[in-house]
Amino acid sequence: MIIDTHVHLDDDRYRDDLDIVLKRAREGGVERFIIPGADPLNLTRAMEIAQNNSDVYFAIGVHPYDMEAFDAALFEKYINHPKCVALGECGLDYFRLEGSDEEKKREKEKQKEVFIAQIEIAKKYKKPLIVHIRDASRDSKEILLAHGAKDVGGVLHCYNADEELLSLAKEGFYFGIGGVLTFKNAKKLLHALPKIPQEKLLIETDGPYLTPTPHRGERNEPLYTTFVAKKMSELLEIPLETIEKITTQNALKLFNIS
Ligand SMILES: [Zn+2]
Ligand SMILES: [Zn+2]
């Protein structure tokens, strides 16, 4: 059994064939699915999918690109939903910052503010965090440490292979590994992978994005976690069944599901 700990099933690109996508995944051994929050506009869709499928869970959160949509009251309204298992994705993403230095600085400050507000909600309701970090390792780590994120822990989803973040394993953080692991140019991640404690490894697709080899260029889907698990097994020289077992146990524990 594999758990896809990060898949945007509420994305429009699954709208026409979601049931088939889920069926394919289940038949291939993927048995739990977690939909991260990104844009609150999709929240009702994510909730609906989780209500209609006993093996699907969701999270509430605002991606740094959608931070203008952050609404603490809305979060508090849904966070105690029985299928809501986490807070996120939230975090920092400096990859697409635009404008003058002054504008970039303001944007960074705003992202930090919204990130911190979400950490506080996670702590208040005791939900783990799904953290998105891109080109912002140092600031993200600093915020997680300074704001006591250790109390709830979480996952650094789509772990960016920055070894500076590895010490967060001791702070209750897991590392979400996805399709990037199968890319030819993923040298950094290949190097970092063995340094992640096994009890902190998670598997994800980030579907519909980041499709693994041999399906690059197509829409990603939860079944393709199988390629990630296989690659992980080869790289770590651990039997595939053991990889599946370890990562599943890790996910069940972090998200408090059965
Ligand atoms: Zn993300
Ligand atoms: Zn995502």
GROMACS .gro file of N, CA, C and O and ligand atoms in nm, residues 63 89 132 157, ligand 1:
model
   17
   63HIS      N    1  -0.155   2.851  -0.051
   63HIS     CA    2  -0.026   2.850  -0.118
   63HIS      C    3   0.027   2.993  -0.124
   63HIS      O    4  -0.051   3.087  -0.139
   89GLU      N    5  -0.129   2.359   0.175
   89GLU     CA    6   0.008   2.395   0.181
   89GLU      C    7   0.025   2.544   0.208
   89GLU      O    8  -0.044   2.628   0.152
  132HIS      N    9   0.526   2.430   0.187
  132HIS     CA   10   0.578   2.448   0.051
  132HIS      C   11   0.694   2.547   0.058
  132HIS      O   12   0.676   2.660   0.103
  157HIS      N   13   0.680   1.939   0.183
  157HIS     CA   14   0.635   1.869   0.064
  157HIS      C   15   0.724   1.907  -0.054
  157HIS      O   16   0.779   2.016  -0.058
  259ZN      ZN   17   0.368   2.306  -0.334
   0.00000   0.00000   0.00000
